[in-house]
Coordinates of C-alpha atoms in Angstrom, one line a residue:
Chain K
M1 CA 16.8 -1.5 4.3
N2 CA 15.3 1.9 4.9
T3 CA 14.9 2.7 8.5
G4 CA 13.9 6.3 7.9
I5 CA 10.2 5.4 7.3
D6 CA 8.2 6.7 10.3
V7 CA 4.9 4.8 10.0
P8 CA 3.2 6.4 13.0
Q9 CA 3.9 9.8 11.4
I10 CA 2.3 8.6 8.1
Q11 CA -0.7 7.4 10.0
R12 CA -1.1 10.9 11.4
F13 CA -0.4 12.9 8.3
G14 CA -1.1 10.6 5.4
A15 CA -4.3 12.4 4.4
L16 CA -2.3 15.6 4.1
Y17 CA 0.3 14.0 1.8
I18 CA -2.6 12.9 -0.5
A19 CA -4.2 16.4 -0.3
S20 CA -0.9 18.1 -1.2
A21 CA -0.5 15.7 -4.2
R22 CA -4.0 16.6 -5.3
L23 CA -3.3 20.3 -5.0
K24 CA -0.2 19.7 -7.1
S25 CA -2.3 18.1 -9.8
M26 CA -4.8 20.9 -9.6
S27 CA -2.0 23.5 -10.0
K28 CA -1.4 22.1 -13.4
W29 CA -4.8 23.4 -14.3
K30 CA -4.5 26.7 -12.5
A31 CA -5.1 28.8 -15.6
I32 CA -8.3 27.0 -16.4
I33 CA -9.5 27.0 -12.8
A34 CA -8.8 30.7 -12.5
A35 CA -10.6 31.5 -15.8
V36 CA -13.7 29.5 -14.7
D37 CA -13.7 30.9 -11.2
I38 CA -13.5 34.5 -12.3
G39 CA -15.5 34.2 -15.6
N40 CA -18.5 32.4 -14.2
P41 CA -19.3 34.9 -11.5
L42 CA -18.8 37.8 -13.9
F43 CA -21.3 36.4 -16.4
Y44 CA -23.8 35.9 -13.6
L45 CA -23.4 39.3 -12.0
I46 CA -23.7 41.1 -15.3
A47 CA -26.7 39.1 -16.5
V48 CA -28.6 39.2 -13.2
G49 CA -27.5 42.6 -12.0
I50 CA -28.2 44.4 -15.2
G51 CA -30.9 42.2 -16.7
I52 CA -33.0 39.9 -14.6
G53 CA -32.6 41.9 -11.4
V54 CA -33.9 45.1 -12.9
L55 CA -36.8 43.2 -14.4
V56 CA -37.7 41.6 -11.1
E57 CA -37.5 44.9 -9.2
Q58 CA -39.6 46.7 -11.8
G59 CA -42.3 44.0 -11.3
S60 CA -42.5 43.7 -7.5
G61 CA -39.8 45.9 -5.9
T62 CA -38.1 44.0 -3.2
S63 CA -41.3 42.9 -1.5
G64 CA -40.8 39.2 -2.5
T65 CA -37.3 39.1 -1.1
N66 CA -37.8 40.5 2.3
G67 CA -36.6 44.0 1.3
I68 CA -33.3 42.8 -0.1
K69 CA -32.0 43.8 -3.6
Y70 CA -32.6 40.9 -6.0
I71 CA -28.9 40.4 -6.8
A72 CA -28.1 40.4 -3.1
F73 CA -30.9 38.0 -2.5
I74 CA -29.5 35.4 -4.8
A75 CA -25.8 36.1 -4.0
P76 CA -25.7 33.6 -1.1
A77 CA -27.1 30.9 -3.4
L78 CA -24.6 31.7 -6.1
L79 CA -21.7 31.4 -3.6
A80 CA -23.0 28.1 -2.2
S81 CA -23.6 26.7 -5.6
T82 CA -20.0 27.8 -6.6
A83 CA -18.7 25.9 -3.6
I84 CA -20.8 22.9 -4.5
T85 CA -19.7 22.7 -8.2
G86 CA -16.0 23.3 -7.1
V87 CA -16.1 20.5 -4.6
M88 CA -17.9 18.3 -7.1
D89 CA -15.3 18.8 -9.8
E90 CA -12.4 18.0 -7.4
T91 CA -14.1 14.9 -5.9
V92 CA -15.9 13.1 -8.7
F93 CA -13.2 13.3 -11.4
P94 CA -10.2 12.4 -9.2
T95 CA -12.2 9.6 -7.5
I96 CA -13.3 7.9 -10.8
E97 CA -9.8 8.5 -12.2
G98 CA -8.2 7.1 -9.0
F99 CA -10.2 3.9 -9.0
K100 CA -10.7 3.4 -12.7
W101 CA -9.0 5.5 -15.3
R102 CA -5.5 5.7 -14.1
K103 CA -5.8 3.7 -10.9
L104 CA -3.8 6.3 -8.9
F105 CA -5.4 5.2 -5.7
F106 CA -4.0 1.8 -6.0
A107 CA -0.5 3.2 -6.4
Q108 CA -1.1 5.4 -3.3
N109 CA -2.4 2.4 -1.4
A110 CA 0.7 0.4 -2.2
T111 CA 2.5 2.7 0.3
P112 CA 1.8 2.9 4.0
I113 CA -1.1 5.3 3.1
T114 CA -4.6 3.7 3.8
G115 CA -7.8 4.0 1.8
R116 CA -9.4 6.1 4.5
Q117 CA -6.5 8.6 4.3
I118 CA -6.9 8.8 0.5
A119 CA -10.6 9.6 0.9
I120 CA -9.9 12.4 3.4
G121 CA -7.0 13.7 1.3
V122 CA -9.2 14.0 -1.8
Y123 CA -11.9 15.7 0.2
L124 CA -9.6 18.2 1.9
A125 CA -8.1 19.2 -1.5
A126 CA -11.6 19.7 -2.9
I127 CA -12.5 21.9 0.1
C128 CA -9.4 24.0 -0.8
R129 CA -10.7 24.5 -4.2
A130 CA -14.1 25.6 -2.8
I131 CA -12.3 28.1 -0.6
F132 CA -10.5 29.5 -3.6
S133 CA -13.6 29.7 -5.8
V134 CA -15.9 31.2 -3.2
S135 CA -13.3 33.8 -2.1
I136 CA -12.9 35.0 -5.6
Y137 CA -16.6 35.2 -6.0
Y138 CA -17.0 37.1 -2.8
I139 CA -14.4 39.7 -3.9
L140 CA -16.3 40.2 -7.1
L141 CA -19.5 40.7 -5.1
L142 CA -17.7 43.4 -3.2
A143 CA -16.4 44.9 -6.4
F144 CA -19.9 45.0 -8.0
N145 CA -21.3 46.5 -4.8
V146 CA -23.7 43.7 -4.3
V147 CA -22.7 43.3 -0.7
D148 CA -21.0 45.7 1.7
F149 CA -17.8 44.6 3.4
G150 CA -18.4 43.5 6.9
V151 CA -20.8 40.9 8.3
S152 CA -21.4 39.7 4.7
A153 CA -18.0 38.0 4.9
L154 CA -19.9 35.2 6.8
L155 CA -21.3 34.2 3.4
V156 CA -17.9 32.7 2.5
P157 CA -17.7 30.1 5.3
V158 CA -21.4 29.3 5.0
A159 CA -21.1 28.6 1.3
I160 CA -18.0 26.4 1.9
F161 CA -19.9 24.5 4.5
G162 CA -22.7 23.8 1.9
G163 CA -20.1 22.7 -0.6
A164 CA -18.5 20.5 2.1
A165 CA -21.8 18.8 2.9
F166 CA -22.6 18.1 -0.8
G167 CA -19.0 17.1 -1.4
A168 CA -18.9 14.4 1.3
V169 CA -22.0 12.7 -0.1
I170 CA -20.8 12.9 -3.7
L171 CA -17.4 11.6 -2.7
F172 CA -19.1 8.5 -1.4
A173 CA -21.3 8.2 -4.5
A174 CA -18.3 8.6 -6.9
A175 CA -16.4 5.8 -5.0
K176 CA -19.4 3.6 -5.4
I177 CA -19.6 4.0 -9.2
E178 CA -18.2 1.0 -11.1
K179 CA -19.6 2.0 -14.5
D180 CA -19.1 5.7 -15.2
D181 CA -20.8 5.7 -18.6
Q182 CA -23.8 8.0 -17.8
F183 CA -22.8 9.1 -14.4
F184 CA -21.7 12.6 -15.4
N185 CA -24.8 13.2 -17.5
I186 CA -27.1 12.1 -14.7
L187 CA -25.3 14.0 -12.1
G188 CA -25.1 17.2 -14.1
R189 CA -28.6 17.2 -15.6
L190 CA -30.7 15.4 -13.1
V191 CA -29.1 16.3 -9.8
I192 CA -27.2 19.6 -10.1
M193 CA -29.5 21.4 -12.4
P194 CA -32.8 20.7 -10.5
M195 CA -31.0 21.4 -7.3
F196 CA -29.8 24.8 -8.6
L197 CA -33.3 25.7 -9.9
F198 CA -35.5 24.5 -7.0
S199 CA -33.5 25.3 -3.9
G200 CA -34.8 28.8 -3.2
T201 CA -32.0 30.1 -5.4
F202 CA -33.9 32.6 -7.5
F203 CA -37.0 32.9 -5.4
P204 CA -38.0 31.9 -1.9
L205 CA -38.7 28.2 -1.5
S206 CA -42.1 29.1 0.0
S207 CA -43.2 30.6 -3.2
M208 CA -43.2 27.2 -4.9
P209 CA -46.1 24.8 -4.5
I210 CA -45.7 22.5 -1.5
Y211 CA -45.1 19.4 -3.5
L212 CA -42.0 20.9 -5.1
Q213 CA -40.5 22.2 -1.8
P214 CA -39.1 18.8 -0.7
I215 CA -36.4 19.2 -3.4
G216 CA -35.2 22.2 -1.4
W217 CA -35.4 20.4 1.9
V218 CA -33.0 17.7 0.9
S219 CA -30.7 20.0 -1.0
P220 CA -27.6 21.3 0.8
L221 CA -27.8 24.3 -1.5
W222 CA -31.1 25.4 0.1
H223 CA -29.8 25.0 3.6
A224 CA -26.6 26.8 2.9
T225 CA -28.4 29.6 1.1
E226 CA -30.9 30.2 3.9
L227 CA -28.1 30.2 6.4
G228 CA -26.1 32.7 4.3
R229 CA -29.1 35.0 3.9
E230 CA -29.7 35.0 7.6
A231 CA -26.0 35.5 8.5
A232 CA -25.5 38.4 6.0
Y233 CA -28.8 40.2 5.9
D234 CA -30.8 39.2 8.9
Y235 CA -33.2 37.6 6.6
G236 CA -35.7 36.8 9.4
I237 CA -35.7 33.1 9.7
S238 CA -36.2 31.6 13.2
N239 CA -33.4 30.3 15.4
V240 CA -34.9 26.9 15.2
M241 CA -34.5 26.9 11.5
V242 CA -30.9 28.1 11.8
I243 CA -30.2 25.0 14.0
V244 CA -32.0 22.7 11.6
H245 CA -29.9 24.0 8.7
L246 CA -26.7 23.6 10.7
I247 CA -27.6 20.0 11.8
F248 CA -28.7 19.0 8.3
L249 CA -25.4 20.2 6.8
S250 CA -23.3 18.7 9.6
T251 CA -25.0 15.4 9.3
L252 CA -24.3 15.2 5.5
V253 CA -20.6 16.0 6.2
A254 CA -20.3 13.3 8.9
A255 CA -22.3 10.6 7.2
G256 CA -20.8 11.3 3.8
I257 CA -17.2 11.1 5.1
V258 CA -17.8 8.0 7.1
L259 CA -19.4 6.2 4.2
A260 CA -16.8 7.4 1.8
M261 CA -13.9 6.3 4.0
R262 CA -15.4 2.8 4.3
Q263 CA -16.1 2.6 0.6
F264 CA -12.6 3.6 -0.4
E265 CA -11.1 1.1 2.0
R266 CA -13.3 -1.7 0.7
R267 CA -12.9 -1.0 -2.9
L268 CA -9.1 -0.9 -2.6
A269 CA -9.0 -4.2 -0.6
K270 CA -10.9 -6.2 -3.2
Chain R
M1 CA 18.6 -21.2 6.8
S2 CA 17.5 -17.9 8.3
K3 CA 13.9 -17.1 8.7
P4 CA 12.1 -16.4 5.3
L5 CA 11.0 -12.9 4.5
I6 CA 7.7 -14.1 3.1
S7 CA 5.9 -17.2 4.4
V8 CA 2.6 -18.4 2.8
R9 CA 0.6 -21.3 4.0
G10 CA -2.7 -22.6 2.7
L11 CA -3.5 -19.2 1.1
T12 CA -6.9 -19.1 -0.5
K13 CA -8.9 -16.3 -2.1
V14 CA -12.5 -16.7 -3.2
F15 CA -14.4 -14.2 -5.3
G16 CA -18.1 -15.1 -5.1
D17 CA -18.1 -18.7 -6.4
F18 CA -14.8 -18.5 -8.1
T19 CA -11.6 -19.7 -6.3
A20 CA -8.8 -17.5 -7.6
V21 CA -6.1 -18.9 -5.3
D22 CA -6.6 -22.4 -3.9
G23 CA -4.5 -23.3 -0.9
I24 CA -0.9 -22.4 -1.9
D25 CA 2.2 -22.6 0.2
F26 CA 5.6 -21.1 -0.4
D27 CA 8.5 -19.2 1.3
V28 CA 10.8 -16.5 0.0
A29 CA 14.2 -16.1 1.5
K30 CA 16.2 -12.8 1.9
G31 CA 18.0 -11.9 -1.3
E32 CA 16.2 -14.5 -3.3
S33 CA 14.6 -13.8 -6.7
F34 CA 11.4 -15.8 -6.6
G35 CA 8.9 -16.3 -9.5
L36 CA 5.3 -17.2 -9.9
L37 CA 5.0 -18.7 -13.5
G38 CA 1.7 -19.5 -15.0
P39 CA -0.8 -18.5 -17.7
N40 CA -3.3 -15.6 -17.4
G41 CA -5.9 -16.4 -14.8
A42 CA -3.7 -18.7 -12.8
G43 CA -4.1 -16.6 -9.7
K44 CA -0.7 -14.9 -9.8
S45 CA -1.9 -11.3 -9.6
T46 CA -4.4 -12.1 -6.8
T47 CA -1.5 -13.6 -4.9
M48 CA 0.6 -10.6 -5.5
R49 CA -2.1 -8.2 -4.3
I50 CA -2.3 -10.2 -1.1
L51 CA 1.5 -10.1 -0.7
A52 CA 1.4 -6.3 -1.3
A53 CA -0.7 -6.0 1.9
T54 CA -3.6 -4.4 0.0
S55 CA -6.0 -7.2 -0.7
T56 CA -7.6 -9.4 1.9
R57 CA -7.5 -13.2 1.8
T58 CA -10.3 -15.7 2.4
S59 CA -8.2 -18.2 4.4
G60 CA -4.7 -19.4 5.2
T61 CA -1.8 -17.5 6.8
V62 CA 0.6 -15.0 5.3
E63 CA 3.7 -13.5 7.1
I64 CA 5.8 -10.8 5.6
L65 CA 8.7 -9.7 7.7
D66 CA 7.1 -11.6 10.6
K67 CA 3.9 -9.7 10.3
D68 CA 0.4 -10.5 9.0
P69 CA -0.2 -8.0 6.1
E70 CA -3.9 -8.0 6.8
K71 CA -3.4 -6.7 10.3
F72 CA -0.4 -4.5 9.8
G73 CA -1.0 -3.2 6.3
P74 CA 0.8 0.2 6.6
L75 CA 3.7 -1.3 8.6
V76 CA 4.3 -4.1 6.0
R77 CA 3.8 -1.8 3.1
A78 CA 6.5 0.5 4.4
H79 CA 9.0 -2.2 3.5
L80 CA 7.6 -3.1 0.1
G81 CA 8.1 -1.8 -3.4
V82 CA 5.2 -2.6 -5.7
V83 CA 5.2 -2.7 -9.5
P84 CA 1.6 -3.5 -10.7
Q85 CA 0.7 -5.1 -13.9
Q86 CA -0.8 -1.9 -15.3
D87 CA 1.3 1.2 -14.8
N88 CA -0.5 3.6 -12.5
L89 CA 1.7 6.7 -12.8
D90 CA 0.2 10.2 -12.6
G91 CA 0.3 11.1 -16.3
E92 CA -0.2 14.8 -15.6
L93 CA 2.9 15.1 -13.6
T94 CA 6.5 14.9 -14.8
V95 CA 8.9 12.0 -14.3
S96 CA 10.6 13.5 -11.3
E97 CA 7.4 14.8 -9.8
N98 CA 6.0 11.3 -9.9
L99 CA 9.0 10.0 -7.9
Y100 CA 8.9 12.9 -5.5
I101 CA 5.2 12.6 -4.6
Y102 CA 5.6 8.9 -4.2
G103 CA 8.5 9.3 -1.8
R104 CA 6.3 11.7 0.2
Y105 CA 3.7 9.0 0.7
F106 CA 6.4 7.1 2.6
G107 CA 6.9 10.2 4.8
L108 CA 10.5 10.6 3.5
S109 CA 12.3 13.9 3.8
K110 CA 12.6 16.2 0.9
K111 CA 16.4 16.0 1.1
F112 CA 16.4 12.2 1.0
I113 CA 14.0 12.1 -1.9
K114 CA 15.8 14.7 -3.9
A115 CA 19.1 12.7 -3.7
K116 CA 17.2 9.4 -4.4
I117 CA 15.6 10.8 -7.5
E118 CA 19.0 11.4 -9.1
E119 CA 20.0 7.8 -8.3
L120 CA 16.7 6.4 -9.7
L121 CA 16.7 8.5 -12.8
E122 CA 20.1 7.1 -13.6
F123 CA 19.0 3.5 -12.8
A124 CA 15.9 3.8 -15.0
Q125 CA 17.9 5.6 -17.8
L126 CA 15.5 8.5 -17.7
E127 CA 17.9 11.4 -16.8
E128 CA 16.9 13.2 -19.9
K129 CA 13.2 12.8 -19.3
R130 CA 13.1 14.1 -15.8
D131 CA 11.0 17.1 -16.7
V132 CA 8.8 15.4 -19.3
K133 CA 5.2 14.6 -18.5
V134 CA 4.7 10.9 -18.0
E135 CA 2.0 10.8 -20.7
A136 CA 4.6 11.5 -23.3
L137 CA 6.8 8.5 -22.4
S138 CA 7.0 5.2 -24.3
G139 CA 5.7 2.0 -22.7
G140 CA 9.2 0.8 -21.8
M141 CA 10.1 4.1 -20.2
K142 CA 6.8 4.1 -18.2
R143 CA 7.6 0.6 -17.0
R144 CA 11.1 1.6 -15.9
L145 CA 9.7 4.7 -14.1
T146 CA 7.1 2.5 -12.3
I147 CA 10.0 0.2 -11.1
A148 CA 12.1 3.3 -10.1
R149 CA 9.1 4.6 -8.2
G150 CA 8.8 1.2 -6.4
L151 CA 12.4 1.7 -5.3
V152 CA 12.1 5.2 -3.9
S153 CA 11.7 3.9 -0.3
E154 CA 14.6 1.4 -0.5
P155 CA 12.3 -1.5 0.0
D156 CA 13.3 -4.9 1.4
I157 CA 11.1 -6.7 -1.1
L158 CA 10.2 -5.6 -4.6
L159 CA 7.0 -7.1 -6.0
L160 CA 6.7 -7.1 -9.8
D161 CA 3.5 -8.2 -11.5
E162 CA 4.2 -9.1 -15.1
P163 CA 7.1 -6.7 -15.4
T164 CA 7.6 -7.0 -19.2
T165 CA 4.1 -7.8 -20.6
G166 CA 3.3 -5.6 -23.5
L167 CA 6.8 -4.4 -24.1
D168 CA 8.8 -4.9 -27.4
P169 CA 11.8 -7.2 -27.3
Q170 CA 14.4 -4.4 -26.9
A171 CA 12.5 -2.8 -24.1
R172 CA 12.2 -6.2 -22.4
H173 CA 16.0 -6.8 -22.5
I174 CA 16.7 -3.3 -21.1
L175 CA 14.3 -4.1 -18.2
W176 CA 15.8 -7.5 -17.6
D177 CA 19.2 -5.9 -17.3
R178 CA 17.9 -3.4 -14.7
L179 CA 16.2 -6.1 -12.7
F180 CA 19.3 -8.3 -12.8
R181 CA 21.3 -5.4 -11.3
L182 CA 18.8 -5.2 -8.5
K183 CA 19.2 -8.9 -7.9
E184 CA 23.0 -8.5 -7.7
Q185 CA 22.5 -5.7 -5.2
G186 CA 20.7 -8.2 -3.0
V187 CA 17.2 -6.9 -3.4
T188 CA 14.6 -9.6 -2.8
L189 CA 12.5 -9.9 -5.9
V190 CA 9.1 -11.6 -6.2
L191 CA 7.7 -11.5 -9.8
T192 CA 5.0 -13.1 -11.8
T193 CA 5.3 -13.8 -15.4
H194 CA 3.8 -15.9 -18.2
F195 CA 7.1 -15.8 -20.2
M196 CA 9.2 -18.8 -19.6
D197 CA 12.4 -17.0 -20.8
E198 CA 11.8 -14.2 -18.3
A199 CA 11.4 -16.8 -15.5
E200 CA 14.6 -18.6 -16.6
Q201 CA 16.6 -15.3 -16.7
L202 CA 15.5 -13.7 -13.5
C203 CA 14.3 -16.4 -11.0
D204 CA 16.5 -18.3 -8.6
R205 CA 13.5 -20.3 -7.7
L206 CA 9.9 -20.5 -8.9
V207 CA 6.6 -22.1 -8.6
V208 CA 4.5 -23.1 -11.6
M209 CA 0.9 -22.1 -11.0
D210 CA -2.3 -23.1 -12.8
K211 CA -5.9 -22.5 -11.9
G212 CA -5.0 -21.1 -8.5
A213 CA -2.8 -24.0 -7.4
I214 CA 0.9 -24.7 -7.4
M215 CA 1.8 -27.5 -9.7
A216 CA 5.6 -27.7 -9.0
E217 CA 8.3 -25.8 -7.3
G218 CA 12.1 -25.6 -7.9
T219 CA 14.9 -23.8 -9.6
P220 CA 14.4 -23.3 -13.4
Q221 CA 17.1 -25.9 -14.2
G222 CA 15.8 -28.3 -11.5
L223 CA 12.3 -28.2 -12.8
I224 CA 13.4 -28.8 -16.4
K225 CA 15.5 -31.7 -15.3
E226 CA 12.7 -33.2 -13.3
Y227 CA 9.8 -32.7 -15.7
S228 CA 11.4 -32.7 -19.1
S229 CA 14.1 -34.3 -21.2
K230 CA 17.4 -32.7 -22.0
E231 CA 16.5 -31.8 -25.6
V232 CA 13.3 -31.2 -27.6
L233 CA 12.9 -31.9 -31.3
E234 CA 10.2 -29.7 -32.9
V235 CA 8.9 -31.0 -36.2
R236 CA 6.3 -29.7 -38.6
F237 CA 4.6 -31.7 -41.2
G238 CA 1.9 -29.2 -42.1
S239 CA -1.3 -28.9 -40.1
D240 CA -3.1 -31.8 -41.8
R241 CA -0.3 -34.3 -41.7
N242 CA 0.8 -33.7 -38.1
K243 CA -1.9 -35.9 -36.8
E244 CA -1.4 -38.6 -39.3
V245 CA 2.3 -39.1 -38.5
A246 CA 1.9 -38.7 -34.7
P247 CA 1.3 -42.4 -33.8
Q248 CA 4.4 -43.5 -35.7
L249 CA 6.6 -40.7 -34.2
S250 CA 5.4 -41.4 -30.7
Q251 CA 7.2 -44.8 -30.7
M252 CA 10.5 -43.1 -31.4
C253 CA 10.8 -40.9 -28.3
E254 CA 10.2 -41.0 -24.5
R255 CA 7.3 -38.5 -24.7
M256 CA 5.5 -36.4 -27.3
E257 CA 3.1 -33.4 -27.4
T258 CA 1.1 -32.7 -30.5
L259 CA 0.3 -29.0 -30.8
P260 CA -2.0 -27.6 -33.5
D261 CA 1.0 -26.3 -35.5
R262 CA 3.9 -28.6 -34.5
I263 CA 4.9 -31.8 -32.7
L264 CA 7.3 -31.7 -29.8
M265 CA 9.4 -34.8 -29.2
Y266 CA 11.2 -35.2 -25.9
T267 CA 14.6 -36.9 -26.1
E268 CA 18.2 -36.9 -24.8
D269 CA 19.6 -36.4 -28.3
G270 CA 17.6 -34.4 -30.8
E271 CA 19.9 -34.8 -33.7
K272 CA 20.0 -38.5 -33.4
L273 CA 16.2 -38.6 -33.3
L274 CA 16.0 -36.5 -36.4
E275 CA 18.2 -38.9 -38.2
Q276 CA 15.9 -41.8 -37.2
I277 CA 12.9 -39.9 -38.6
A278 CA 14.7 -39.3 -41.9
A279 CA 15.7 -43.0 -41.9
A280 CA 12.0 -43.9 -41.5
K281 CA 11.4 -41.9 -44.7
M282 CA 9.3 -39.2 -43.0
H283 CA 10.2 -35.7 -44.1
P284 CA 9.1 -32.9 -41.9
T285 CA 8.8 -29.5 -43.6
T286 CA 10.8 -27.9 -40.8
S287 CA 12.6 -29.2 -37.8
L288 CA 14.4 -27.6 -34.9
V289 CA 16.5 -29.1 -32.0
R290 CA 16.5 -27.1 -28.9
R291 CA 17.1 -27.6 -25.2
S292 CA 14.1 -28.1 -22.9
S293 CA 12.6 -24.9 -21.3
L294 CA 10.1 -24.1 -18.7
E295 CA 7.4 -24.0 -21.4
D296 CA 7.9 -27.7 -21.7
V297 CA 7.6 -28.1 -18.0
F298 CA 4.4 -26.3 -18.0
L299 CA 3.1 -28.3 -21.0
R300 CA 4.0 -31.5 -19.1
L301 CA 2.3 -30.4 -15.9
T302 CA -0.9 -29.0 -17.4
G303 CA -1.2 -30.3 -20.9
R304 CA -1.5 -26.7 -22.1
T305 CA 0.9 -24.0 -23.4
L306 CA 1.6 -20.9 -21.3
I307 CA 0.4 -18.4 -23.9
E308 CA -2.8 -19.4 -25.5

């Protein structure tokens, strides 16, 4: 009989054990993750900085973007969407894999680790990925002279906060999925793509007709982007709106996590 | 007798309008090797998931090491090793990484796990595969690794769900040998199987399950003695003639079962019975005398074969 098992300690730190196992799995893909996280921003910064940005500024100067250079205007959105896709990759795949493909969660749950701890562990590891991706992106923004070092560093935590908000909800959704056939198609094309296009990413939300603006209102990307612009460039949004953005994102984090923990626990106990 | 490690009373599990486990009772003593024998769908795996302190029950009581697994899941699981029916190893990690990470889930120290890995690799005969990705292992190796993983925390009870299903005969024999060693070391084993030879080899005591209920309980030899005759004569007359000759044959033995491909005749002396058949001028195309097995017990109890 093994008397060296300290159950209260596992109850305190179990989520961290899961997170560190997830990071170990991710480290097997470090070359690909690094290539994606460096390549993707490079393509954007070159295409937008040299191409689209120049075109926009020739057309209307910086009057449509509250006096901010176009590439700097979209930078907070690019960072937030990087956080969102990073967190999504590291929650959706591991969750469906854990419940369905390899059933790793069932192996983890056969130890003193609980379903709730597995949910938190997967989430924490996904946030680590977002921190990595967003930091690299921010360094490239500095290198391309898009932002000046200083207060713009606030863009990093704000973007991660946006990723965390979306990630909590998607973690719950992925745990809910029993049939994964079309899930990735629907998620990629009907959720992520419209969110990216209609969340005030490339133009202020207010320049869209009012009936399209609700897409932005419910999108964590819009809230994170607006917060980022305000934090980094004094974009000129009201304090009330800053609070609204913070409350919206916090609510998604809290609600998503609570629902995800419950869903993990239920599905493992069937 | 000391208090049992596992005590189950009136255990019932209902999924919607399907009753998977229907009011079963059993105890498992320390150091015992206990089996649940039955066909697919008998409720064995559902029972195992409840014993593993992961699945909830609909009614009844379960005590494992004096605790209700539903109320004290993590505490109970700290003392269990679980080998599920389907290997759920992390294919992207190596053999030793899988063992290491699993040990960490029990909060074990790095030093303890490192030493344990050496012992388990030897036990599972996987020393040369320690740095190989799990994806590249054969089915038998994966199975042995899953068992080794279940032992990383030195559990009091090892739960094995269909440990050799899907393995070729050689891999099964290696596995049986490993499990037999654990039994000798005094590890309490609870296993499910639909192979009667596996149950006979590994179980000190077993229950025969069908449709969620326990049909009989005892030692393999005791069950055979109680529900079957000493020997069985298997005769084949060809699929068309089997039915024709059945009425005549049934008068020659205590009990008879007519299967699609052969007739089983239960008797104390198979050779003598075969001589009688020959004397009656009936000539089976093939015949075989063997001793009774748990398969015959199951057939007697349920009217069906274990593997359908």
